[in-house]
Every structure is written in structure tokens, then in C-alpha cells.
């Protein structure tokens, strides 16, 4: 658990065989359909469509380690700009989580899936038809590969997704990421 001046970040984990995770928590048609409606679709290297076959890639892995980072504001009534505060908390924790996942890739000879959108560049080179500037660091999200993050969070991590609005911060924010590879159950 990380405590900052304004929030607490807690990581929760669950392991599951990849075949089971794909069978029970993935609906590529539904969730890639949501991606198609997003302005980032086909304009960011971390977003679909991908140059690799997701089914083939994932089926080569044995175990998925799912990581939920729950970010709880310590003083929600003091927040004056909900959007900026939430974005700042998430970006700070994303950077920490992304670095952790890249290290775990080496340890488990696996592949990380970052939470949400890519944070590497202000403007992605994909829109210009150019290759990614950071191919060694860019990673798709679980949802961009068709996984149901709400079901993953509630059933595997035992954390419900919470929603706020432009004027109200939810009780907490949740980032869901993962790593697929040769991961031992005794983590």
C-alpha cells in the first residue's frame, strides 16, 4: 500500500489460468465494439486493431496475474477540480504500475497489459502512419484485447467499479492491469 499526501493506493492480485480467463472474462466482439466507438481506435499503437493475433498470443501463455490498483482519495471533500485530481492520481499510479509490470515481464518471461490508454506520447505517431516511438514500452490494455474489466474486478479482485461524474469523485478509482506468462501461484 502506498500512501501519498492526497490518496492511498492499494494493489490487489489474482491469478487464473489464461484459458479460463479467456473463456470466462473475454468477449472480444462486445468490448472491441466499444473500442471502435472511441476516438483512439486505430489512432494509438496501444489500441486496436493490433498487428498481432490476440487469441494466438494469449493462448501461448499459461497464467494471468491480474492486478487491481485501488486509489482512494484521503480528503474527497477538499477536491475542487474532480477531473484534474482524478487524472493526476491515475497518471501517478499508472507510471508506478507500468514500471512494475515491465520488470515483471522480465521475471516471468511474459507480456504486460497496462490499464487504460497509453501515456507515452502526447500525440501518437500511428495517425501519421509512422512506427511507434517506444515499441519496447507500449502495451495494450486488457479491455483493448476484449476483456471485461467490470467482471474481472468484481469476480477476481472482489472490487466493484465505481463511477463519479464531472462534479463528484467516486469513492475510489480502480486501475486493472495484468501480466500473462509463466507465473507461479504462490505470489
CSV table of C-alpha atoms in Angstrom, one decimal:
chain,number,residue,atom,x,y,z
A,1,UNK,CA,0.0,0.0,0.0
A,2,UNK,CA,1.3,3.4,-1.0
A,3,UNK,CA,0.2,6.4,1.0
A,4,UNK,CA,0.5,9.8,-0.6
A,5,UNK,CA,-0.5,13.1,0.9
A,6,UNK,CA,-3.8,13.1,-1.0
A,7,UNK,CA,-4.6,9.4,-1.5
A,8,UNK,CA,-3.9,5.8,-0.7
A,9,UNK,CA,-3.1,3.3,-3.4
A,10,UNK,CA,-3.5,-0.5,-2.7
A,11,UNK,CA,-2.7,-3.3,-5.1
A,12,UNK,CA,-4.8,-6.4,-5.2
A,13,UNK,CA,-3.9,-9.5,-7.2
A,14,UNK,CA,-5.5,-12.7,-8.5
A,15,UNK,CA,-4.0,-15.5,-10.7
A,16,UNK,CA,-6.0,-17.5,-13.1
A,17,UNK,CA,-5.1,-19.9,-16.0
A,18,UNK,CA,-5.1,-18.0,-19.2
A,19,UNK,CA,-7.5,-20.4,-20.9
A,20,UNK,CA,-10.0,-19.9,-18.1
A,21,UNK,CA,-9.6,-16.2,-18.1
A,22,UNK,CA,-10.2,-16.1,-21.9
A,23,UNK,CA,-13.2,-18.4,-21.7
A,24,UNK,CA,-15.0,-16.6,-18.8
A,25,UNK,CA,-13.9,-13.0,-18.9
A,26,UNK,CA,-13.4,-12.2,-22.6
A,27,UNK,CA,-16.0,-11.1,-25.1
A,28,UNK,CA,-13.9,-9.7,-27.9
A,29,UNK,CA,-16.8,-8.8,-30.1
A,30,UNK,CA,-18.5,-6.7,-27.4
A,31,UNK,CA,-15.5,-4.9,-25.9
A,32,UNK,CA,-13.7,-4.3,-29.2
A,33,UNK,CA,-17.0,-2.9,-30.4
A,34,UNK,CA,-16.7,-0.3,-27.6
A,35,UNK,CA,-13.2,0.4,-28.7
A,36,UNK,CA,-14.4,1.1,-32.2
A,37,UNK,CA,-16.6,3.9,-30.8
A,38,UNK,CA,-13.6,5.5,-29.1
A,39,UNK,CA,-11.6,8.3,-30.8
A,40,UNK,CA,-8.4,6.4,-30.0
A,41,UNK,CA,-9.4,3.4,-32.1
A,42,UNK,CA,-6.8,2.8,-34.9
A,43,UNK,CA,-5.1,6.1,-33.9
A,44,UNK,CA,-2.9,4.9,-31.0
A,45,UNK,CA,-0.4,2.0,-31.1
A,46,UNK,CA,-1.8,0.6,-27.8
A,47,UNK,CA,-5.3,0.5,-29.2
A,48,UNK,CA,-6.9,-2.0,-31.6
A,49,UNK,CA,-6.7,-3.1,-34.3
A,50,UNK,CA,-3.4,-4.8,-33.5
A,51,UNK,CA,-0.7,-6.1,-35.7
A,52,UNK,CA,-0.7,-9.4,-33.8
A,53,UNK,CA,-3.4,-12.0,-33.3
A,54,UNK,CA,-4.6,-11.6,-29.6
A,55,UNK,CA,-6.0,-15.1,-29.4
A,56,UNK,CA,-2.9,-16.8,-30.7
A,57,UNK,CA,-0.6,-14.7,-28.5
A,58,UNK,CA,-2.6,-15.2,-25.3
A,59,UNK,CA,-3.1,-19.0,-25.8
A,60,UNK,CA,0.7,-19.4,-25.6
A,61,UNK,CA,0.7,-18.2,-22.0
A,62,UNK,CA,-0.2,-20.4,-19.0
A,63,UNK,CA,-1.2,-18.0,-16.3
A,64,UNK,CA,-2.6,-14.5,-16.0
A,65,UNK,CA,-1.8,-12.3,-13.0
A,66,UNK,CA,-4.4,-9.7,-12.7
A,67,UNK,CA,-3.6,-6.6,-10.7
A,68,UNK,CA,-6.1,-4.0,-9.4
A,69,UNK,CA,-4.8,-0.7,-8.1
A,70,UNK,CA,-7.4,0.8,-5.9
A,71,UNK,CA,-6.8,4.6,-5.5
A,72,UNK,CA,-8.8,6.2,-2.6
A,73,UNK,CA,-8.7,9.9,-2.0
A,74,UNK,CA,-8.0,10.8,1.6
A,75,UNK,CA,-9.9,14.1,1.6
A,76,UNK,CA,-12.6,13.9,-1.0
A,77,UNK,CA,-14.5,17.0,0.3
A,78,UNK,CA,-11.4,19.1,-0.3
A,79,UNK,CA,-11.2,18.3,-4.0
A,80,UNK,CA,-12.2,21.3,-6.1
A,81,UNK,CA,-11.4,20.0,-9.6
A,82,UNK,CA,-12.5,16.4,-9.7
A,83,UNK,CA,-11.3,15.7,-13.2
A,84,UNK,CA,-7.8,17.1,-12.7
A,85,UNK,CA,-7.4,15.5,-9.3
A,86,UNK,CA,-8.5,12.1,-10.7
A,87,UNK,CA,-6.3,12.3,-13.7
A,88,UNK,CA,-3.3,13.2,-11.6
A,89,UNK,CA,-3.8,10.3,-9.2
A,90,UNK,CA,-4.3,7.9,-12.0
A,91,UNK,CA,-1.3,9.0,-14.0
A,92,UNK,CA,1.0,8.8,-10.9
A,93,UNK,CA,-0.2,5.3,-10.2
A,94,UNK,CA,-0.1,4.3,-13.8
A,95,UNK,CA,3.6,5.3,-14.1
A,96,UNK,CA,4.4,3.2,-11.0
A,97,UNK,CA,2.3,0.2,-12.2
A,98,UNK,CA,3.7,0.4,-15.7
A,99,UNK,CA,7.3,0.2,-14.5
A,100,UNK,CA,6.4,-2.7,-12.2
A,101,UNK,CA,4.8,-4.6,-15.0
A,102,UNK,CA,7.7,-4.1,-17.3
A,103,UNK,CA,10.0,-5.5,-14.6
A,104,UNK,CA,7.6,-8.5,-14.1
A,105,UNK,CA,7.8,-9.2,-17.9
A,106,UNK,CA,11.4,-10.0,-17.5
A,107,UNK,CA,10.9,-12.1,-14.4
A,108,UNK,CA,8.0,-14.2,-15.8
A,109,UNK,CA,9.0,-14.0,-19.5
A,110,UNK,CA,5.5,-12.7,-20.1
A,111,UNK,CA,3.6,-9.8,-21.5
A,112,UNK,CA,2.1,-6.9,-19.6
A,113,UNK,CA,-1.2,-5.3,-20.3
A,114,UNK,CA,-1.4,-1.8,-19.0
A,115,UNK,CA,-4.5,-0.2,-17.5
A,116,UNK,CA,-6.3,2.2,-19.9
A,117,UNK,CA,-4.8,4.3,-22.6
A,118,UNK,CA,-1.1,4.8,-23.5
A,119,UNK,CA,0.6,7.6,-21.7
A,120,UNK,CA,3.9,7.6,-23.5
A,121,UNK,CA,3.4,10.4,-26.1
A,122,UNK,CA,1.2,13.5,-26.3
A,123,UNK,CA,0.4,12.6,-29.9
A,124,UNK,CA,0.7,9.1,-31.3
A,125,UNK,CA,2.7,8.5,-34.5
A,126,UNK,CA,0.1,6.0,-35.7
A,127,UNK,CA,-2.1,8.8,-37.1
A,128,UNK,CA,0.9,9.8,-39.3
A,129,UNK,CA,1.5,6.3,-40.5
A,130,UNK,CA,4.8,6.1,-38.6
A,131,UNK,CA,6.0,3.4,-36.3
A,132,UNK,CA,5.7,3.7,-32.5
A,133,UNK,CA,8.5,5.7,-30.9
A,134,UNK,CA,8.6,3.3,-27.9
A,135,UNK,CA,7.8,-0.2,-29.2
A,136,UNK,CA,9.7,-1.7,-26.2
A,137,UNK,CA,7.4,0.1,-23.8
A,138,UNK,CA,3.9,0.4,-25.4
A,139,UNK,CA,1.4,-2.2,-24.2
A,140,UNK,CA,-2.3,-2.7,-24.8
A,141,UNK,CA,-4.9,-2.8,-22.1
A,142,UNK,CA,-6.9,-5.8,-21.1
A,143,UNK,CA,-10.1,-4.1,-22.3
A,144,UNK,CA,-8.4,-3.3,-25.7
A,145,UNK,CA,-7.9,-7.1,-26.0
A,146,UNK,CA,-11.6,-7.8,-25.3
A,147,UNK,CA,-11.6,-8.5,-21.6
A,148,UNK,CA,-14.5,-7.4,-19.3
A,149,UNK,CA,-12.9,-5.2,-16.7
A,150,UNK,CA,-16.0,-4.8,-14.6
A,151,UNK,CA,-16.4,-8.6,-14.3
A,152,UNK,CA,-12.7,-9.1,-13.8
A,153,UNK,CA,-12.6,-6.6,-11.0
A,154,UNK,CA,-15.7,-7.8,-9.2
A,155,UNK,CA,-15.2,-11.6,-9.5
A,156,UNK,CA,-11.5,-12.0,-9.4
A,157,UNK,CA,-10.3,-9.0,-7.3
A,158,UNK,CA,-13.6,-8.6,-5.3
A,159,UNK,CA,-13.7,-4.8,-6.0
A,160,UNK,CA,-16.6,-3.2,-7.7
A,161,UNK,CA,-16.0,-0.5,-10.3
A,162,UNK,CA,-17.3,2.9,-9.0
A,163,UNK,CA,-18.3,5.8,-11.1
A,164,UNK,CA,-18.4,9.5,-10.4
A,165,UNK,CA,-19.3,12.4,-12.7
A,166,UNK,CA,-17.7,15.8,-13.6
A,167,UNK,CA,-18.7,17.2,-10.2
A,168,UNK,CA,-18.3,14.2,-7.9
A,169,UNK,CA,-15.3,11.9,-7.3
A,170,UNK,CA,-16.2,8.2,-6.9
A,171,UNK,CA,-15.3,6.6,-3.5
A,172,UNK,CA,-12.2,5.3,-5.3
A,173,UNK,CA,-10.7,4.8,-8.7
A,174,UNK,CA,-9.6,1.4,-10.0
A,175,UNK,CA,-6.9,0.6,-12.5
A,176,UNK,CA,-6.9,-3.0,-13.8
A,177,UNK,CA,-3.8,-4.4,-15.4
A,178,UNK,CA,-2.2,-7.8,-15.9
A,179,UNK,CA,0.7,-9.9,-17.0
A,180,UNK,CA,0.4,-13.2,-18.9
A,181,UNK,CA,3.2,-15.7,-18.8
A,182,UNK,CA,4.8,-18.5,-16.7
A,183,UNK,CA,3.6,-17.2,-13.3
A,184,UNK,CA,3.6,-19.3,-10.2
A,185,UNK,CA,0.5,-19.4,-8.0
A,186,UNK,CA,2.4,-18.7,-4.8
A,187,UNK,CA,3.0,-15.0,-5.4
